[in-house]
């Protein structure tokens, strides 16, 4: 028996569904009974086409390629509220993280913002550069104005870049 999505005429791939189960580990997507408690606390709910409980349902049905190639998995803030709220210990966030890994391994293009963050980390060692603060009155303050400590310097940037490149499997 083959399951077909009637809206898109896509066939599910049960073997792919089994592969994600091995990646997820202890979480049990098949225990999900779609109560939507995970979705009720989702910080990214407004950005998602599918709520966390619907993503779990798609995983259970084997529609991994469709989810992995959509922006749904990249919009998750990974706040883990879905994990905390689930009465069945399903952990939709872990499924989404596994889908991100699958998408990356398949060469599916990641959103531009992820590449920019990675470039910034590689160049400066920081996810985001220090930005001025704007008060409610519209006044702009920098760190020195607020008597905040200076941003710590990375002691050995070259070894940091080498370690990062090695982790990513790339040459410098």
mmCIF file of C-alpha atoms in Angstrom:
data_model
loop_
_atom_site.group_PDB
_atom_site.id
_atom_site.type_symbol
_atom_site.label_atom_id
_atom_site.label_comp_id
_atom_site.label_asym_id
_atom_site.label_seq_id
_atom_site.Cartn_x
_atom_site.Cartn_y
_atom_site.Cartn_z
ATOM 1 C CA UNK A 1 0.000 0.000 0.000
ATOM 2 C CA UNK A 2 1.319 3.426 -0.959
ATOM 3 C CA UNK A 3 0.225 6.628 0.740
ATOM 4 C CA UNK A 4 -0.345 9.537 -1.671
ATOM 5 C CA UNK A 5 -0.891 13.187 -0.801
ATOM 6 C CA UNK A 6 -3.995 14.044 -2.816
ATOM 7 C CA UNK A 7 -3.106 17.751 -2.997
ATOM 8 C CA UNK A 8 0.297 17.251 -4.608
ATOM 9 C CA UNK A 9 0.168 13.644 -5.863
ATOM 10 C CA UNK A 10 3.394 12.948 -3.967
ATOM 11 C CA UNK A 11 4.074 9.469 -2.645
ATOM 12 C CA UNK A 12 5.399 9.005 0.845
ATOM 13 C CA UNK A 13 8.691 7.237 1.354
ATOM 14 C CA UNK A 14 8.479 4.922 4.332
ATOM 15 C CA UNK A 15 12.176 4.036 4.152
ATOM 16 C CA UNK A 16 13.042 7.729 4.573
ATOM 17 C CA UNK A 17 10.710 7.869 7.537
ATOM 18 C CA UNK A 18 12.592 5.000 9.148
ATOM 19 C CA UNK A 19 15.923 6.759 8.543
ATOM 20 C CA UNK A 20 14.810 9.882 10.386
ATOM 21 C CA UNK A 21 13.660 7.738 13.291
ATOM 22 C CA UNK A 22 17.199 6.425 13.648
ATOM 23 C CA UNK A 23 18.521 10.013 13.694
ATOM 24 C CA UNK A 24 15.983 11.310 16.214
ATOM 25 C CA UNK A 25 16.783 8.680 18.800
ATOM 26 C CA UNK A 26 14.656 8.309 21.920
ATOM 27 C CA UNK A 27 11.819 10.539 20.770
ATOM 28 C CA UNK A 28 8.733 8.718 19.531
ATOM 29 C CA UNK A 29 6.946 10.411 16.616
ATOM 30 C CA UNK A 30 4.554 7.486 16.322
ATOM 31 C CA UNK A 31 3.314 8.227 19.850
ATOM 32 C CA UNK A 32 1.972 11.615 18.721
ATOM 33 C CA UNK A 33 -1.811 11.738 18.833
ATOM 34 C CA UNK A 34 -2.015 15.285 17.424
ATOM 35 C CA UNK A 35 -3.144 17.088 20.595
ATOM 36 C CA UNK A 36 -1.313 20.230 19.335
ATOM 37 C CA UNK A 37 0.055 21.169 22.768
ATOM 38 C CA UNK A 38 3.452 21.558 21.099
ATOM 39 C CA UNK A 39 2.019 24.010 18.587
ATOM 40 C CA UNK A 40 0.215 26.076 21.223
ATOM 41 C CA UNK A 41 3.518 27.263 22.686
ATOM 42 C CA UNK A 42 5.532 27.558 19.484
ATOM 43 C CA UNK A 43 7.419 30.871 19.253
ATOM 44 C CA UNK A 44 7.725 30.544 15.481
ATOM 45 C CA UNK A 45 4.091 29.573 14.854
ATOM 46 C CA UNK A 46 3.350 32.752 12.914
ATOM 47 C CA UNK A 47 6.247 32.038 10.548
ATOM 48 C CA UNK A 48 5.404 28.395 9.907
ATOM 49 C CA UNK A 49 3.290 26.923 7.146
ATOM 50 C CA UNK A 50 2.914 23.801 9.262
ATOM 51 C CA UNK A 51 2.737 23.713 13.037
ATOM 52 C CA UNK A 52 5.088 21.387 14.975
ATOM 53 C CA UNK A 53 2.422 18.698 15.398
ATOM 54 C CA UNK A 54 1.790 18.793 11.646
ATOM 55 C CA UNK A 55 5.519 18.407 10.946
ATOM 56 C CA UNK A 56 5.519 15.307 13.163
ATOM 57 C CA UNK A 57 2.523 14.015 11.228
ATOM 58 C CA UNK A 58 4.351 14.544 7.925
ATOM 59 C CA UNK A 59 7.372 12.684 9.321
ATOM 60 C CA UNK A 60 5.128 9.811 10.396
ATOM 61 C CA UNK A 61 3.602 9.694 6.919
ATOM 62 C CA UNK A 62 7.009 9.717 5.222
ATOM 63 C CA UNK A 63 6.850 13.070 3.403
ATOM 64 C CA UNK A 64 10.400 13.977 4.385
ATOM 65 C CA UNK A 65 11.598 15.388 1.066
ATOM 66 C CA UNK A 66 8.718 17.847 0.981
ATOM 67 C CA UNK A 67 9.419 19.089 4.496
ATOM 68 C CA UNK A 68 13.204 19.137 4.059
ATOM 69 C CA UNK A 69 12.960 21.259 0.918
ATOM 70 C CA UNK A 70 10.602 23.824 2.482
ATOM 71 C CA UNK A 71 11.380 26.795 4.716
ATOM 72 C CA UNK A 72 9.431 25.254 7.599
ATOM 73 C CA UNK A 73 12.438 23.562 9.172
ATOM 74 C CA UNK A 74 14.556 26.719 9.043
ATOM 75 C CA UNK A 75 11.963 28.906 10.800
ATOM 76 C CA UNK A 76 12.042 26.900 14.031
ATOM 77 C CA UNK A 77 13.704 28.878 16.838
ATOM 78 C CA UNK A 78 14.607 25.619 18.613
ATOM 79 C CA UNK A 79 13.274 27.020 21.892
ATOM 80 C CA UNK A 80 12.219 23.490 22.941
ATOM 81 C CA UNK A 81 8.795 24.583 24.218
ATOM 82 C CA UNK A 82 7.270 21.868 22.049
ATOM 83 C CA UNK A 83 9.469 19.298 23.776
ATOM 84 C CA UNK A 84 8.473 20.550 27.226
ATOM 85 C CA UNK A 85 4.752 20.588 26.453
ATOM 86 C CA UNK A 86 4.412 17.237 24.718
ATOM 87 C CA UNK A 87 2.626 14.699 26.944
ATOM 88 C CA UNK A 88 3.987 11.842 24.825
ATOM 89 C CA UNK A 89 7.690 12.884 24.721
ATOM 90 C CA UNK A 90 7.589 13.198 20.942
ATOM 91 C CA UNK A 91 9.967 16.204 20.655
ATOM 92 C CA UNK A 92 9.049 17.921 17.369
ATOM 93 C CA UNK A 93 12.144 20.142 17.686
ATOM 94 C CA UNK A 94 14.392 17.081 17.453
ATOM 95 C CA UNK A 95 12.564 15.956 14.308
ATOM 96 C CA UNK A 96 13.022 19.426 12.808
ATOM 97 C CA UNK A 97 16.729 19.397 13.678
ATOM 98 C CA UNK A 98 17.084 15.967 12.056
ATOM 99 C CA UNK A 99 15.278 17.282 8.967
ATOM 100 C CA UNK A 100 17.742 20.197 8.800
ATOM 101 C CA UNK A 101 20.613 17.721 8.837
ATOM 102 C CA UNK A 102 18.963 15.629 6.116
ATOM 103 C CA UNK A 103 18.364 18.746 3.998
ATOM 104 C CA UNK A 104 21.985 19.823 4.379
ATOM 105 C CA UNK A 105 23.319 16.356 3.494
ATOM 106 C CA UNK A 106 21.098 16.273 0.394
ATOM 107 C CA UNK A 107 22.493 19.628 -0.711
ATOM 108 C CA UNK A 108 19.215 21.491 -0.328
ATOM 109 C CA UNK A 109 20.018 25.192 -0.189
ATOM 110 C CA UNK A 110 19.847 26.740 3.266
ATOM 111 C CA UNK A 111 18.415 30.242 3.729
ATOM 112 C CA UNK A 112 20.759 33.154 3.024
ATOM 113 C CA UNK A 113 20.757 34.282 6.662
ATOM 114 C CA UNK A 114 22.475 31.088 7.800
ATOM 115 C CA UNK A 115 25.330 31.608 5.340
ATOM 116 C CA UNK A 116 25.745 35.230 6.452
ATOM 117 C CA UNK A 117 25.902 34.215 10.120
ATOM 118 C CA UNK A 118 28.502 31.561 9.335
ATOM 119 C CA UNK A 119 30.602 34.063 7.359
ATOM 120 C CA UNK A 120 30.414 36.546 10.243
ATOM 121 C CA UNK A 121 31.479 33.879 12.751
ATOM 122 C CA UNK A 122 34.373 32.892 10.487
ATOM 123 C CA UNK A 123 35.527 36.493 10.034
ATOM 124 C CA UNK A 124 34.965 37.923 13.518
ATOM 125 C CA UNK A 125 34.313 34.987 15.836
ATOM 126 C CA UNK A 126 30.896 36.416 16.715
ATOM 127 C CA UNK A 127 27.411 35.552 15.476
ATOM 128 C CA UNK A 128 26.465 39.190 15.282
ATOM 129 C CA UNK A 129 28.465 42.379 15.462
ATOM 130 C CA UNK A 130 27.907 44.763 18.353
ATOM 131 C CA UNK A 131 25.215 47.244 17.521
ATOM 132 C CA UNK A 132 24.257 50.553 19.079
ATOM 133 C CA UNK A 133 21.221 50.726 21.364
ATOM 134 C CA UNK A 134 18.356 53.069 20.598
ATOM 135 C CA UNK A 135 16.366 54.365 23.561
ATOM 136 C CA UNK A 136 12.628 54.934 23.581
ATOM 137 C CA UNK A 137 13.376 58.612 23.065
ATOM 138 C CA UNK A 138 15.287 57.821 19.881
ATOM 139 C CA UNK A 139 18.736 58.487 21.335
ATOM 140 C CA UNK A 140 21.546 56.239 20.143
ATOM 141 C CA UNK A 141 24.009 54.774 22.628
ATOM 142 C CA UNK A 142 27.160 52.751 22.071
ATOM 143 C CA UNK A 143 28.748 50.398 24.613
ATOM 144 C CA UNK A 144 31.055 53.067 26.033
ATOM 145 C CA UNK A 145 28.109 55.422 26.682
ATOM 146 C CA UNK A 146 26.413 52.679 28.692
ATOM 147 C CA UNK A 147 29.629 51.852 30.561
ATOM 148 C CA UNK A 148 29.517 48.287 29.303
ATOM 149 C CA UNK A 149 32.734 46.273 29.123
ATOM 150 C CA UNK A 150 34.517 46.084 25.805
ATOM 151 C CA UNK A 151 33.861 43.097 23.622
ATOM 152 C CA UNK A 152 36.423 40.421 24.479
ATOM 153 C CA UNK A 153 38.965 39.705 21.796
ATOM 154 C CA UNK A 154 39.426 36.187 20.515
ATOM 155 C CA UNK A 155 42.937 35.245 21.574
ATOM 156 C CA UNK A 156 43.934 33.091 18.602
ATOM 157 C CA UNK A 157 41.678 33.810 15.646
ATOM 158 C CA UNK A 158 43.716 31.672 13.238
ATOM 159 C CA UNK A 159 43.332 28.508 15.307
ATOM 160 C CA UNK A 160 39.629 29.322 15.770
ATOM 161 C CA UNK A 161 39.171 29.568 11.990
ATOM 162 C CA UNK A 162 41.084 26.326 11.453
ATOM 163 C CA UNK A 163 38.935 24.508 14.011
ATOM 164 C CA UNK A 164 35.749 25.917 12.482
ATOM 165 C CA UNK A 165 36.820 24.968 8.960
ATOM 166 C CA UNK A 166 37.756 21.476 10.137
ATOM 167 C CA UNK A 167 34.368 21.106 11.823
ATOM 168 C CA UNK A 168 32.616 22.193 8.641
ATOM 169 C CA UNK A 169 34.841 19.957 6.530
ATOM 170 C CA UNK A 170 36.182 22.813 4.426
ATOM 171 C CA UNK A 171 39.608 24.074 3.459
ATOM 172 C CA UNK A 172 40.692 27.558 4.519
#
